[in-house]
């Protein structure tokens, strides 16, 4: 979840792309097995995401806007 960025979410196709991960040291790395994948988004999740403010970068941040570590 920490590796999910707004540009990875496709509202029209209702899917998200898993193309990065965050390791235990907080570094952005490739996902498992070096393979990205597309994951469908339920209408409920899409509605919840639409309630969040969209700004460039990670979807889930601390209250001050910094990435979750």
mmCIF file of N, CA and C in Angstrom:
data_model
loop_
_atom_site.group_PDB
_atom_site.id
_atom_site.type_symbol
_atom_site.label_atom_id
_atom_site.label_comp_id
_atom_site.label_asym_id
_atom_site.label_seq_id
_atom_site.Cartn_x
_atom_site.Cartn_y
_atom_site.Cartn_z
ATOM 1 N N UNK A 1 0.824 -1.194 0.000
ATOM 2 C CA UNK A 1 0.000 0.000 0.000
ATOM 3 C C UNK A 1 0.870 1.261 0.000
ATOM 4 N N UNK A 2 2.009 1.208 0.686
ATOM 5 C CA UNK A 2 2.865 2.402 0.738
ATOM 6 C C UNK A 2 3.454 2.751 -0.618
ATOM 7 N N UNK A 3 3.510 1.793 -1.531
ATOM 8 C CA UNK A 3 4.064 2.046 -2.856
ATOM 9 C C UNK A 3 3.039 2.518 -3.868
ATOM 10 N N UNK A 4 1.791 2.725 -3.442
ATOM 11 C CA UNK A 4 0.734 3.139 -4.368
ATOM 12 C C UNK A 4 0.743 4.656 -4.551
ATOM 13 N N UNK A 5 0.871 5.081 -5.802
ATOM 14 C CA UNK A 5 0.857 6.502 -6.139
ATOM 15 C C UNK A 5 -0.406 6.804 -6.927
ATOM 16 N N UNK A 6 -0.831 8.064 -6.896
ATOM 17 C CA UNK A 6 -2.066 8.449 -7.572
ATOM 18 C C UNK A 6 -2.051 8.100 -9.049
ATOM 19 N N UNK A 7 -0.897 8.226 -9.694
ATOM 20 C CA UNK A 7 -0.852 7.923 -11.124
ATOM 21 C C UNK A 7 -1.013 6.433 -11.413
ATOM 22 N N UNK A 8 -0.997 5.603 -10.382
ATOM 23 C CA UNK A 8 -1.203 4.162 -10.549
ATOM 24 C C UNK A 8 -2.686 3.793 -10.578
ATOM 25 N N UNK A 9 -3.555 4.747 -10.301
ATOM 26 C CA UNK A 9 -4.991 4.480 -10.214
ATOM 27 C C UNK A 9 -5.678 4.959 -11.488
ATOM 28 N N UNK A 10 -6.410 4.048 -12.124
ATOM 29 C CA UNK A 10 -7.165 4.375 -13.326
ATOM 30 C C UNK A 10 -8.648 4.334 -12.955
ATOM 31 N N UNK A 11 -9.239 5.529 -12.787
ATOM 32 C CA UNK A 11 -10.654 5.616 -12.392
ATOM 33 C C UNK A 11 -11.581 5.075 -13.468
ATOM 34 N N UNK A 12 -11.244 5.319 -14.719
ATOM 35 C CA UNK A 12 -12.113 4.913 -15.828
ATOM 36 C C UNK A 12 -12.181 3.392 -15.938
ATOM 37 N N UNK A 13 -11.037 2.742 -15.876
ATOM 38 C CA UNK A 13 -10.999 1.275 -15.973
ATOM 39 C C UNK A 13 -11.231 0.593 -14.628
ATOM 40 N N UNK A 14 -11.302 1.394 -13.576
ATOM 41 C CA UNK A 14 -11.484 0.891 -12.215
ATOM 42 C C UNK A 14 -10.445 -0.182 -11.886
ATOM 43 N N UNK A 15 -9.180 0.223 -12.027
ATOM 44 C CA UNK A 15 -8.095 -0.679 -11.672
ATOM 45 C C UNK A 15 -6.898 0.122 -11.202
ATOM 46 N N UNK A 16 -6.035 -0.540 -10.462
ATOM 47 C CA UNK A 16 -4.787 0.097 -10.059
ATOM 48 C C UNK A 16 -3.633 -0.776 -10.515
ATOM 49 N N UNK A 17 -2.515 -0.131 -10.767
ATOM 50 C CA UNK A 17 -1.310 -0.827 -11.213
ATOM 51 C C UNK A 17 -0.348 -0.945 -10.039
ATOM 52 N N UNK A 18 0.085 -2.164 -9.777
ATOM 53 C CA UNK A 18 1.085 -2.401 -8.738
ATOM 54 C C UNK A 18 2.422 -2.453 -9.471
ATOM 55 N N UNK A 19 3.180 -1.365 -9.408
ATOM 56 C CA UNK A 19 4.443 -1.289 -10.150
ATOM 57 C C UNK A 19 5.625 -0.981 -9.250
ATOM 58 N N UNK A 20 5.366 -0.763 -7.967
ATOM 59 C CA UNK A 20 6.461 -0.502 -7.034
ATOM 60 C C UNK A 20 6.043 -0.984 -5.652
ATOM 61 N N UNK A 21 7.037 -1.156 -4.818
ATOM 62 C CA UNK A 21 6.823 -1.560 -3.437
ATOM 63 C C UNK A 21 7.744 -0.708 -2.572
ATOM 64 N N UNK A 22 7.557 -0.773 -1.286
ATOM 65 C CA UNK A 22 8.431 -0.061 -0.354
ATOM 66 C C UNK A 22 9.022 -1.106 0.587
ATOM 67 N N UNK A 23 10.356 -1.143 0.665
ATOM 68 C CA UNK A 23 10.994 -2.146 1.522
ATOM 69 C C UNK A 23 10.987 -1.701 2.982
ATOM 70 N N UNK A 24 11.555 -2.526 3.843
ATOM 71 C CA UNK A 24 11.528 -2.255 5.280
ATOM 72 C C UNK A 24 12.329 -1.017 5.675
ATOM 73 N N UNK A 25 13.198 -0.551 4.786
ATOM 74 C CA UNK A 25 13.974 0.667 5.051
ATOM 75 C C UNK A 25 13.342 1.899 4.414
ATOM 76 N N UNK A 26 12.132 1.726 3.833
ATOM 77 C CA UNK A 26 11.427 2.856 3.248
ATOM 78 C C UNK A 26 11.826 3.199 1.824
ATOM 79 N N UNK A 27 12.621 2.322 1.195
ATOM 80 C CA UNK A 27 13.061 2.567 -0.177
ATOM 81 C C UNK A 27 12.053 2.020 -1.174
ATOM 82 N N UNK A 28 11.873 2.760 -2.284
ATOM 83 C CA UNK A 28 11.010 2.295 -3.373
ATOM 84 C C UNK A 28 11.772 1.208 -4.129
ATOM 85 N N UNK A 29 11.134 0.040 -4.293
ATOM 86 C CA UNK A 29 11.743 -1.091 -4.986
ATOM 87 C C UNK A 29 10.719 -1.719 -5.931
ATOM 88 N N UNK A 30 11.173 -2.639 -6.748
ATOM 89 C CA UNK A 30 10.269 -3.366 -7.648
ATOM 90 C C UNK A 30 9.369 -4.286 -6.826
ATOM 91 N N UNK A 31 8.184 -4.586 -7.349
ATOM 92 C CA UNK A 31 7.307 -5.520 -6.631
ATOM 93 C C UNK A 31 7.884 -6.933 -6.642
ATOM 94 N N UNK A 32 7.264 -7.815 -5.888
ATOM 95 C CA UNK A 32 7.713 -9.207 -5.807
ATOM 96 C C UNK A 32 7.866 -9.803 -7.199
ATOM 97 N N UNK A 33 8.866 -10.591 -7.365
ATOM 98 C CA UNK A 33 9.144 -11.297 -8.621
ATOM 99 C C UNK A 33 9.363 -10.345 -9.795
ATOM 100 N N UNK A 34 9.599 -9.068 -9.490
ATOM 101 C CA UNK A 34 9.878 -8.048 -10.510
ATOM 102 C C UNK A 34 8.747 -7.886 -11.521
ATOM 103 N N UNK A 35 7.533 -8.282 -11.151
ATOM 104 C CA UNK A 35 6.394 -8.194 -12.075
ATOM 105 C C UNK A 35 5.351 -7.244 -11.519
ATOM 106 N N UNK A 36 4.957 -6.289 -12.348
ATOM 107 C CA UNK A 36 3.827 -5.448 -11.993
ATOM 108 C C UNK A 36 2.544 -6.188 -12.326
ATOM 109 N N UNK A 37 1.466 -5.704 -11.799
ATOM 110 C CA UNK A 37 0.176 -6.322 -12.116
ATOM 111 C C UNK A 37 -0.926 -5.280 -11.995
ATOM 112 N N UNK A 38 -2.058 -5.575 -12.588
ATOM 113 C CA UNK A 38 -3.240 -4.720 -12.512
ATOM 114 C C UNK A 38 -4.230 -5.387 -11.559
ATOM 115 N N UNK A 39 -4.833 -4.577 -10.699
ATOM 116 C CA UNK A 39 -5.777 -5.079 -9.707
ATOM 117 C C UNK A 39 -7.084 -4.304 -9.857
ATOM 118 N N UNK A 40 -8.215 -5.008 -9.971
ATOM 119 C CA UNK A 40 -9.490 -4.300 -10.080
ATOM 120 C C UNK A 40 -9.815 -3.549 -8.785
ATOM 121 N N UNK A 41 -10.501 -2.429 -8.940
ATOM 122 C CA UNK A 41 -10.928 -1.618 -7.801
ATOM 123 C C UNK A 41 -12.449 -1.731 -7.691
ATOM 124 N N UNK A 42 -12.929 -2.059 -6.510
ATOM 125 C CA UNK A 42 -14.373 -2.144 -6.293
ATOM 126 C C UNK A 42 -14.969 -0.734 -6.288
ATOM 127 N N UNK A 43 -16.242 -0.606 -6.605
ATOM 128 C CA UNK A 43 -16.876 0.713 -6.532
ATOM 129 C C UNK A 43 -16.737 1.353 -5.149
ATOM 130 N N UNK A 44 -16.794 0.542 -4.099
ATOM 131 C CA UNK A 44 -16.670 1.057 -2.736
ATOM 132 C C UNK A 44 -15.274 1.640 -2.490
ATOM 133 N N UNK A 45 -14.232 0.940 -2.946
ATOM 134 C CA UNK A 45 -12.873 1.449 -2.785
ATOM 135 C C UNK A 45 -12.665 2.696 -3.627
ATOM 136 N N UNK A 46 -13.185 2.702 -4.840
ATOM 137 C CA UNK A 46 -13.064 3.879 -5.692
ATOM 138 C C UNK A 46 -13.722 5.094 -5.042
ATOM 139 N N UNK A 47 -14.872 4.904 -4.416
ATOM 140 C CA UNK A 47 -15.551 5.996 -3.709
ATOM 141 C C UNK A 47 -14.706 6.483 -2.528
ATOM 142 N N UNK A 48 -14.110 5.550 -1.791
ATOM 143 C CA UNK A 48 -13.271 5.937 -0.648
ATOM 144 C C UNK A 48 -12.043 6.702 -1.118
ATOM 145 N N UNK A 49 -11.422 6.270 -2.206
ATOM 146 C CA UNK A 49 -10.256 6.971 -2.738
ATOM 147 C C UNK A 49 -10.617 8.365 -3.245
ATOM 148 N N UNK A 50 -11.817 8.499 -3.780
ATOM 149 C CA UNK A 50 -12.225 9.808 -4.306
ATOM 150 C C UNK A 50 -12.425 10.833 -3.192
ATOM 151 N N UNK A 51 -12.597 10.359 -1.954
ATOM 152 C CA UNK A 51 -12.735 11.266 -0.818
ATOM 153 C C UNK A 51 -11.387 11.828 -0.353
ATOM 154 N N UNK A 52 -10.292 11.200 -0.777
ATOM 155 C CA UNK A 52 -8.961 11.658 -0.383
ATOM 156 C C UNK A 52 -8.498 12.776 -1.309
ATOM 157 N N UNK A 53 -7.671 13.669 -0.800
ATOM 158 C CA UNK A 53 -7.152 14.738 -1.652
ATOM 159 C C UNK A 53 -6.050 14.173 -2.535
ATOM 160 N N UNK A 54 -6.143 14.499 -3.812
ATOM 161 C CA UNK A 54 -5.156 14.000 -4.777
ATOM 162 C C UNK A 54 -4.077 15.027 -4.994
ATOM 163 N N UNK A 55 -2.866 14.641 -4.685
ATOM 164 C CA UNK A 55 -1.709 15.469 -4.995
ATOM 165 C C UNK A 55 -0.626 14.520 -5.490
ATOM 166 N N UNK A 56 0.297 15.014 -6.271
ATOM 167 C CA UNK A 56 1.318 14.109 -6.811
ATOM 168 C C UNK A 56 2.021 13.339 -5.698
ATOM 169 N N UNK A 57 2.301 12.086 -5.961
ATOM 170 C CA UNK A 57 3.012 11.278 -4.993
ATOM 171 C C UNK A 57 2.171 10.160 -4.435
ATOM 172 N N UNK A 58 2.548 9.659 -3.263
ATOM 173 C CA UNK A 58 1.861 8.507 -2.673
ATOM 174 C C UNK A 58 0.410 8.819 -2.315
ATOM 175 N N UNK A 59 -0.415 7.785 -2.409
ATOM 176 C CA UNK A 59 -1.827 7.926 -2.034
ATOM 177 C C UNK A 59 -1.943 8.076 -0.520
ATOM 178 N N UNK A 60 -1.225 7.255 0.218
ATOM 179 C CA UNK A 60 -1.331 7.248 1.666
ATOM 180 C C UNK A 60 -0.106 7.928 2.273
ATOM 181 N N UNK A 61 -0.351 9.018 2.991
ATOM 182 C CA UNK A 61 0.724 9.801 3.607
ATOM 183 C C UNK A 61 0.386 10.082 5.057
ATOM 184 N N UNK A 62 1.366 10.622 5.754
ATOM 185 C CA UNK A 62 1.109 11.107 7.110
ATOM 186 C C UNK A 62 0.282 12.381 6.995
ATOM 187 N N UNK A 63 -0.194 12.909 8.092
ATOM 188 C CA UNK A 63 -1.007 14.121 8.089
ATOM 189 C C UNK A 63 -0.260 15.325 7.512
ATOM 190 N N UNK A 64 1.078 15.313 7.652
ATOM 191 C CA UNK A 64 1.858 16.442 7.116
ATOM 192 C C UNK A 64 2.178 16.276 5.633
ATOM 193 N N UNK A 65 1.655 15.203 4.994
ATOM 194 C CA UNK A 65 1.867 14.994 3.571
ATOM 195 C C UNK A 65 3.094 14.183 3.211
ATOM 196 N N UNK A 66 3.909 13.866 4.212
ATOM 197 C CA UNK A 66 5.111 13.070 3.957
ATOM 198 C C UNK A 66 4.739 11.593 3.821
ATOM 199 N N UNK A 67 5.527 10.829 3.041
ATOM 200 C CA UNK A 67 5.245 9.397 2.909
ATOM 201 C C UNK A 67 5.273 8.676 4.245
ATOM 202 N N UNK A 68 4.475 7.638 4.363
ATOM 203 C CA UNK A 68 4.475 6.814 5.569
ATOM 204 C C UNK A 68 5.754 6.001 5.568
ATOM 205 N N UNK A 69 6.442 5.991 6.692
ATOM 206 C CA UNK A 69 7.706 5.233 6.759
ATOM 207 C C UNK A 69 7.538 3.998 7.604
#
